[in-house]
Short mmCIF file of N, CA, C and O in Angstrom, two decimals:
data_model
loop_
_atom_site.label_atom_id
_atom_site.label_comp_id
_atom_site.label_asym_id
_atom_site.label_seq_id
_atom_site.Cartn_x
_atom_site.Cartn_y
_atom_site.Cartn_z
N MET G 9 41.91 18.25 -13.98
CA MET G 9 42.98 18.65 -14.86
C MET G 9 43.00 17.71 -16.06
O MET G 9 42.95 16.51 -15.92
N PHE G 10 43.08 18.27 -17.23
CA PHE G 10 43.09 17.48 -18.46
C PHE G 10 44.47 16.85 -18.68
O PHE G 10 44.58 15.68 -18.99
N LEU G 11 45.50 17.63 -18.54
CA LEU G 11 46.87 17.15 -18.69
C LEU G 11 47.61 17.40 -17.38
O LEU G 11 47.39 18.39 -16.72
N GLU G 12 48.48 16.48 -17.02
CA GLU G 12 49.25 16.68 -15.79
C GLU G 12 50.69 16.29 -16.09
O GLU G 12 50.98 15.16 -16.47
N TYR G 13 51.59 17.22 -15.98
CA TYR G 13 52.99 16.96 -16.28
C TYR G 13 53.85 17.99 -15.56
O TYR G 13 53.36 18.99 -15.04
N LEU G 14 55.15 17.73 -15.54
CA LEU G 14 56.10 18.67 -14.94
C LEU G 14 56.58 19.65 -16.01
O LEU G 14 56.82 19.25 -17.15
N THR G 15 56.72 20.89 -15.65
CA THR G 15 57.22 21.91 -16.58
C THR G 15 58.72 21.70 -16.78
O THR G 15 59.46 21.46 -15.82
N ALA G 16 59.14 21.79 -18.02
CA ALA G 16 60.58 21.68 -18.30
C ALA G 16 61.32 22.79 -17.57
O ALA G 16 60.83 23.91 -17.44
N ARG G 17 62.54 22.48 -17.09
CA ARG G 17 63.30 23.46 -16.31
C ARG G 17 63.62 24.72 -17.11
O ARG G 17 63.70 25.80 -16.56
N ASP G 18 63.79 24.57 -18.42
CA ASP G 18 64.12 25.74 -19.22
C ASP G 18 62.92 26.26 -20.02
O ASP G 18 63.04 27.12 -20.87
N GLY G 19 61.74 25.73 -19.75
CA GLY G 19 60.53 26.16 -20.44
C GLY G 19 60.00 27.47 -19.88
O GLY G 19 60.34 27.89 -18.78
N ARG G 20 59.17 28.11 -20.66
CA ARG G 20 58.55 29.36 -20.22
C ARG G 20 57.06 29.12 -19.97
O ARG G 20 56.44 28.33 -20.67
N MET G 21 56.51 29.82 -19.01
CA MET G 21 55.08 29.75 -18.74
C MET G 21 54.34 30.45 -19.86
O MET G 21 54.85 31.40 -20.46
N ARG G 22 53.13 30.00 -20.12
CA ARG G 22 52.28 30.66 -21.10
C ARG G 22 51.90 32.03 -20.54
O ARG G 22 51.49 32.14 -19.38
N PRO G 23 52.03 33.10 -21.33
CA PRO G 23 51.65 34.43 -20.83
C PRO G 23 50.19 34.46 -20.38
O PRO G 23 49.32 33.88 -21.04
N ALA G 24 49.93 35.09 -19.26
CA ALA G 24 48.58 35.13 -18.69
C ALA G 24 47.58 35.83 -19.61
O ALA G 24 46.39 35.54 -19.55
N ASP G 25 48.06 36.73 -20.45
CA ASP G 25 47.14 37.48 -21.32
C ASP G 25 47.00 36.87 -22.72
O ASP G 25 46.52 37.50 -23.64
N THR G 26 47.38 35.58 -22.88
CA THR G 26 47.25 34.91 -24.17
C THR G 26 45.78 34.81 -24.57
O THR G 26 44.93 34.46 -23.76
N LYS G 27 45.49 35.12 -25.81
CA LYS G 27 44.12 35.08 -26.36
C LYS G 27 44.01 33.94 -27.36
O LYS G 27 45.01 33.44 -27.88
N ALA G 28 42.78 33.54 -27.70
CA ALA G 28 42.54 32.43 -28.61
C ALA G 28 43.06 32.70 -30.02
O ALA G 28 43.28 31.76 -30.78
N ASN G 29 43.27 33.95 -30.39
CA ASN G 29 43.78 34.26 -31.73
C ASN G 29 45.28 34.54 -31.75
O ASN G 29 45.83 34.93 -32.77
N ASP G 30 45.99 34.30 -30.63
CA ASP G 30 47.44 34.46 -30.58
C ASP G 30 48.14 33.25 -31.19
O ASP G 30 47.63 32.13 -31.12
N ILE G 31 49.31 33.45 -31.74
CA ILE G 31 50.05 32.38 -32.39
C ILE G 31 50.44 31.27 -31.42
O ILE G 31 50.57 30.12 -31.82
N VAL G 32 50.60 31.57 -30.15
CA VAL G 32 50.98 30.54 -29.18
C VAL G 32 49.78 29.74 -28.68
O VAL G 32 49.95 28.76 -27.96
N HIS G 33 48.59 30.14 -29.07
CA HIS G 33 47.37 29.45 -28.61
C HIS G 33 47.31 28.03 -29.17
O HIS G 33 47.59 27.80 -30.34
N TRP G 34 46.93 27.08 -28.34
CA TRP G 34 46.72 25.70 -28.74
C TRP G 34 45.50 25.20 -28.01
O TRP G 34 45.26 25.56 -26.86
N GLN G 35 44.70 24.38 -28.67
CA GLN G 35 43.51 23.84 -28.02
C GLN G 35 43.27 22.40 -28.45
O GLN G 35 43.69 21.99 -29.52
N THR G 36 42.61 21.66 -27.60
CA THR G 36 42.17 20.31 -27.89
C THR G 36 40.68 20.38 -28.15
O THR G 36 39.96 21.10 -27.44
N THR G 37 40.18 19.68 -29.17
CA THR G 37 38.77 19.70 -29.50
C THR G 37 38.12 18.40 -29.04
O THR G 37 38.63 17.32 -29.31
N ILE G 38 36.99 18.53 -28.34
CA ILE G 38 36.21 17.39 -27.86
C ILE G 38 34.78 17.58 -28.31
O ILE G 38 34.18 18.65 -28.08
N ALA G 39 34.20 16.55 -28.94
CA ALA G 39 32.80 16.59 -29.39
C ALA G 39 31.90 15.95 -28.33
O ALA G 39 32.27 14.97 -27.69
N THR G 40 30.72 16.53 -28.16
CA THR G 40 29.73 16.03 -27.22
C THR G 40 28.35 16.09 -27.88
O THR G 40 28.14 16.88 -28.81
N ASN G 41 27.43 15.28 -27.40
CA ASN G 41 26.08 15.29 -27.95
C ASN G 41 25.18 16.35 -27.33
O ASN G 41 24.16 16.71 -27.91
N ASP G 42 25.52 16.83 -26.13
CA ASP G 42 24.68 17.82 -25.44
C ASP G 42 25.59 18.87 -24.79
O ASP G 42 25.90 18.79 -23.60
N LEU G 43 25.99 19.84 -25.58
CA LEU G 43 26.92 20.86 -25.10
C LEU G 43 26.30 21.73 -24.02
O LEU G 43 26.98 22.14 -23.08
N ASP G 44 25.01 22.01 -24.11
CA ASP G 44 24.37 22.85 -23.09
C ASP G 44 24.44 22.20 -21.71
O ASP G 44 24.76 22.87 -20.73
N ALA G 45 24.17 20.90 -21.63
CA ALA G 45 24.24 20.19 -20.35
C ALA G 45 25.67 20.14 -19.83
O ALA G 45 25.91 20.35 -18.63
N LEU G 46 26.63 19.89 -20.72
CA LEU G 46 28.03 19.86 -20.32
C LEU G 46 28.48 21.23 -19.82
O LEU G 46 29.15 21.33 -18.78
N ALA G 47 28.11 22.28 -20.52
CA ALA G 47 28.48 23.64 -20.10
C ALA G 47 27.91 23.97 -18.73
O ALA G 47 28.58 24.60 -17.91
N GLN G 48 26.70 23.53 -18.47
CA GLN G 48 26.08 23.78 -17.16
C GLN G 48 26.88 23.08 -16.06
O GLN G 48 27.16 23.67 -15.01
N LYS G 49 27.28 21.83 -16.30
CA LYS G 49 28.09 21.10 -15.31
C LYS G 49 29.45 21.77 -15.10
O LYS G 49 29.94 21.87 -13.98
N LEU G 50 30.05 22.26 -16.19
CA LEU G 50 31.35 22.93 -16.07
C LEU G 50 31.23 24.23 -15.29
O LEU G 50 32.09 24.56 -14.47
N ARG G 51 30.16 24.99 -15.51
CA ARG G 51 29.96 26.23 -14.74
C ARG G 51 29.78 25.92 -13.26
O ARG G 51 30.30 26.63 -12.40
N GLN G 52 29.03 24.86 -12.95
CA GLN G 52 28.82 24.45 -11.56
C GLN G 52 30.14 24.04 -10.91
O GLN G 52 30.32 24.20 -9.71
N ALA G 53 31.07 23.53 -11.72
CA ALA G 53 32.38 23.13 -11.22
C ALA G 53 33.38 24.28 -11.25
O ALA G 53 34.56 24.08 -10.99
N HIS G 54 32.91 25.48 -11.60
CA HIS G 54 33.73 26.70 -11.64
C HIS G 54 34.87 26.63 -12.65
O HIS G 54 35.95 27.16 -12.41
N VAL G 55 34.61 25.95 -13.78
CA VAL G 55 35.57 25.90 -14.87
C VAL G 55 35.59 27.26 -15.55
O VAL G 55 34.56 27.91 -15.72
N SER G 56 36.77 27.71 -15.94
CA SER G 56 36.95 29.01 -16.57
C SER G 56 36.58 28.94 -18.06
O SER G 56 37.17 28.18 -18.81
N PHE G 57 35.59 29.75 -18.46
CA PHE G 57 35.19 29.83 -19.86
C PHE G 57 35.97 30.94 -20.54
O PHE G 57 36.05 32.06 -20.04
N VAL G 58 36.57 30.62 -21.69
CA VAL G 58 37.23 31.62 -22.52
C VAL G 58 36.18 32.31 -23.37
O VAL G 58 36.18 33.53 -23.51
N SER G 59 35.27 31.52 -23.94
CA SER G 59 34.15 32.08 -24.71
C SER G 59 33.12 32.61 -23.72
O SER G 59 33.17 32.32 -22.52
N SER G 60 32.17 33.37 -24.23
CA SER G 60 31.13 33.93 -23.37
C SER G 60 30.18 32.86 -22.85
O SER G 60 29.38 33.12 -21.96
N GLY G 61 30.27 31.69 -23.38
CA GLY G 61 29.39 30.57 -23.02
C GLY G 61 29.26 29.70 -24.25
O GLY G 61 30.15 29.66 -25.10
N VAL G 62 28.13 29.01 -24.37
CA VAL G 62 27.87 28.20 -25.56
C VAL G 62 27.49 29.15 -26.70
O VAL G 62 26.61 29.98 -26.55
N VAL G 63 28.18 29.00 -27.82
CA VAL G 63 27.96 29.87 -28.97
C VAL G 63 27.36 29.03 -30.09
O VAL G 63 27.89 27.97 -30.44
N VAL G 64 26.24 29.50 -30.66
CA VAL G 64 25.60 28.81 -31.78
C VAL G 64 26.34 29.21 -33.05
O VAL G 64 26.60 30.39 -33.29
N MET G 65 26.68 28.19 -33.85
CA MET G 65 27.47 28.41 -35.06
C MET G 65 26.67 28.01 -36.29
O MET G 65 25.87 27.08 -36.22
N PRO G 66 26.91 28.67 -37.43
CA PRO G 66 26.31 28.18 -38.68
C PRO G 66 27.03 26.89 -39.08
O PRO G 66 28.22 26.90 -39.39
N LYS G 67 26.32 25.76 -38.99
CA LYS G 67 26.94 24.45 -39.17
C LYS G 67 27.65 24.31 -40.51
O LYS G 67 28.68 23.67 -40.62
N ASP G 68 27.10 24.95 -41.55
CA ASP G 68 27.72 24.84 -42.87
C ASP G 68 29.04 25.60 -42.94
O ASP G 68 29.86 25.35 -43.81
N LYS G 69 29.28 26.51 -42.03
CA LYS G 69 30.52 27.30 -42.02
C LYS G 69 31.58 26.69 -41.09
O LYS G 69 32.74 26.63 -41.43
N ALA G 70 31.16 26.24 -39.90
CA ALA G 70 32.11 25.80 -38.88
C ALA G 70 32.24 24.28 -38.80
O ALA G 70 33.20 23.78 -38.23
N GLY G 71 31.27 23.54 -39.32
CA GLY G 71 31.31 22.09 -39.22
C GLY G 71 30.70 21.56 -37.93
O GLY G 71 30.69 20.37 -37.70
N PHE G 72 30.21 22.45 -37.09
CA PHE G 72 29.51 22.06 -35.88
C PHE G 72 28.46 23.11 -35.57
O PHE G 72 28.52 24.23 -36.05
N SER G 73 27.44 22.72 -34.75
CA SER G 73 26.31 23.62 -34.51
C SER G 73 26.48 24.52 -33.29
O SER G 73 25.93 25.61 -33.24
N LYS G 74 27.24 24.06 -32.29
CA LYS G 74 27.47 24.83 -31.07
C LYS G 74 28.91 24.62 -30.62
O LYS G 74 29.49 23.56 -30.85
N GLY G 75 29.46 25.61 -29.94
CA GLY G 75 30.81 25.48 -29.43
C GLY G 75 31.01 26.30 -28.18
O GLY G 75 30.27 27.26 -27.92
N ALA G 76 32.00 25.93 -27.40
CA ALA G 76 32.41 26.69 -26.21
C ALA G 76 33.89 26.42 -25.99
O ALA G 76 34.37 25.30 -26.22
N LEU G 77 34.62 27.44 -25.56
CA LEU G 77 36.04 27.30 -25.29
C LEU G 77 36.26 27.50 -23.80
O LEU G 77 35.84 28.50 -23.23
N VAL G 78 36.90 26.50 -23.17
CA VAL G 78 37.16 26.55 -21.73
C VAL G 78 38.65 26.34 -21.48
O VAL G 78 39.37 25.88 -22.36
N SER G 79 39.11 26.70 -20.28
CA SER G 79 40.51 26.49 -19.87
C SER G 79 40.55 25.68 -18.60
O SER G 79 39.74 25.88 -17.70
N ASP G 80 41.54 24.77 -18.52
CA ASP G 80 41.74 24.05 -17.27
C ASP G 80 42.64 24.88 -16.36
O ASP G 80 43.14 25.94 -16.78
N PRO G 81 42.86 24.47 -15.12
CA PRO G 81 43.66 25.27 -14.19
C PRO G 81 45.09 25.55 -14.66
O PRO G 81 45.71 26.51 -14.23
N ASP G 82 45.62 24.69 -15.54
CA ASP G 82 46.97 24.90 -16.05
C ASP G 82 47.01 25.79 -17.29
O ASP G 82 48.07 26.04 -17.85
N GLY G 83 45.84 26.22 -17.76
CA GLY G 83 45.79 27.09 -18.92
C GLY G 83 45.64 26.37 -20.25
O GLY G 83 45.74 26.99 -21.30
N HIS G 84 45.40 25.05 -20.23
CA HIS G 84 45.14 24.33 -21.47
C HIS G 84 43.72 24.65 -21.93
O HIS G 84 42.78 24.53 -21.16
N ASP G 85 43.58 25.03 -23.18
CA ASP G 85 42.25 25.35 -23.71
C ASP G 85 41.64 24.12 -24.36
O ASP G 85 42.33 23.34 -25.03
N VAL G 86 40.33 23.96 -24.18
CA VAL G 86 39.59 22.85 -24.75
C VAL G 86 38.39 23.42 -25.47
O VAL G 86 37.59 24.14 -24.88
N LEU G 87 38.30 23.14 -26.78
CA LEU G 87 37.15 23.55 -27.58
C LEU G 87 36.13 22.43 -27.52
O LEU G 87 36.42 21.30 -27.94
N LEU G 88 34.99 22.73 -26.97
CA LEU G 88 33.90 21.75 -26.87
C LEU G 88 32.93 22.04 -28.01
O LEU G 88 32.51 23.20 -28.18
N ILE G 89 32.59 21.01 -28.80
CA ILE G 89 31.69 21.22 -29.92
C ILE G 89 30.54 20.23 -29.89
O ILE G 89 30.66 19.15 -29.31
N GLN G 90 29.44 20.63 -30.50
CA GLN G 90 28.31 19.75 -30.71
C GLN G 90 28.02 19.74 -32.18
O GLN G 90 27.84 20.79 -32.79
N LYS G 91 28.04 18.57 -32.80
CA LYS G 91 27.83 18.45 -34.25
C LYS G 91 26.43 18.70 -34.62
O LYS G 91 25.64 19.30 -34.71
#
């Protein structure tokens, strides 16, 4: 688990059908030197991928060469990038 905390008593759960382009979406970005190896370890650990897997990006457009979006068990999204 990336974050561990108690839910506020008057807070609402994140809707299960939230998508990456929804206004309530929030993600943490983490850079790595070898995204393919990290993605393989995450799949072996049964981590939920939001993206279809590692996506190759035009570096001049996105600022990174590869990316993948994953979710932890609590629904926190983490954008993994490789520069």
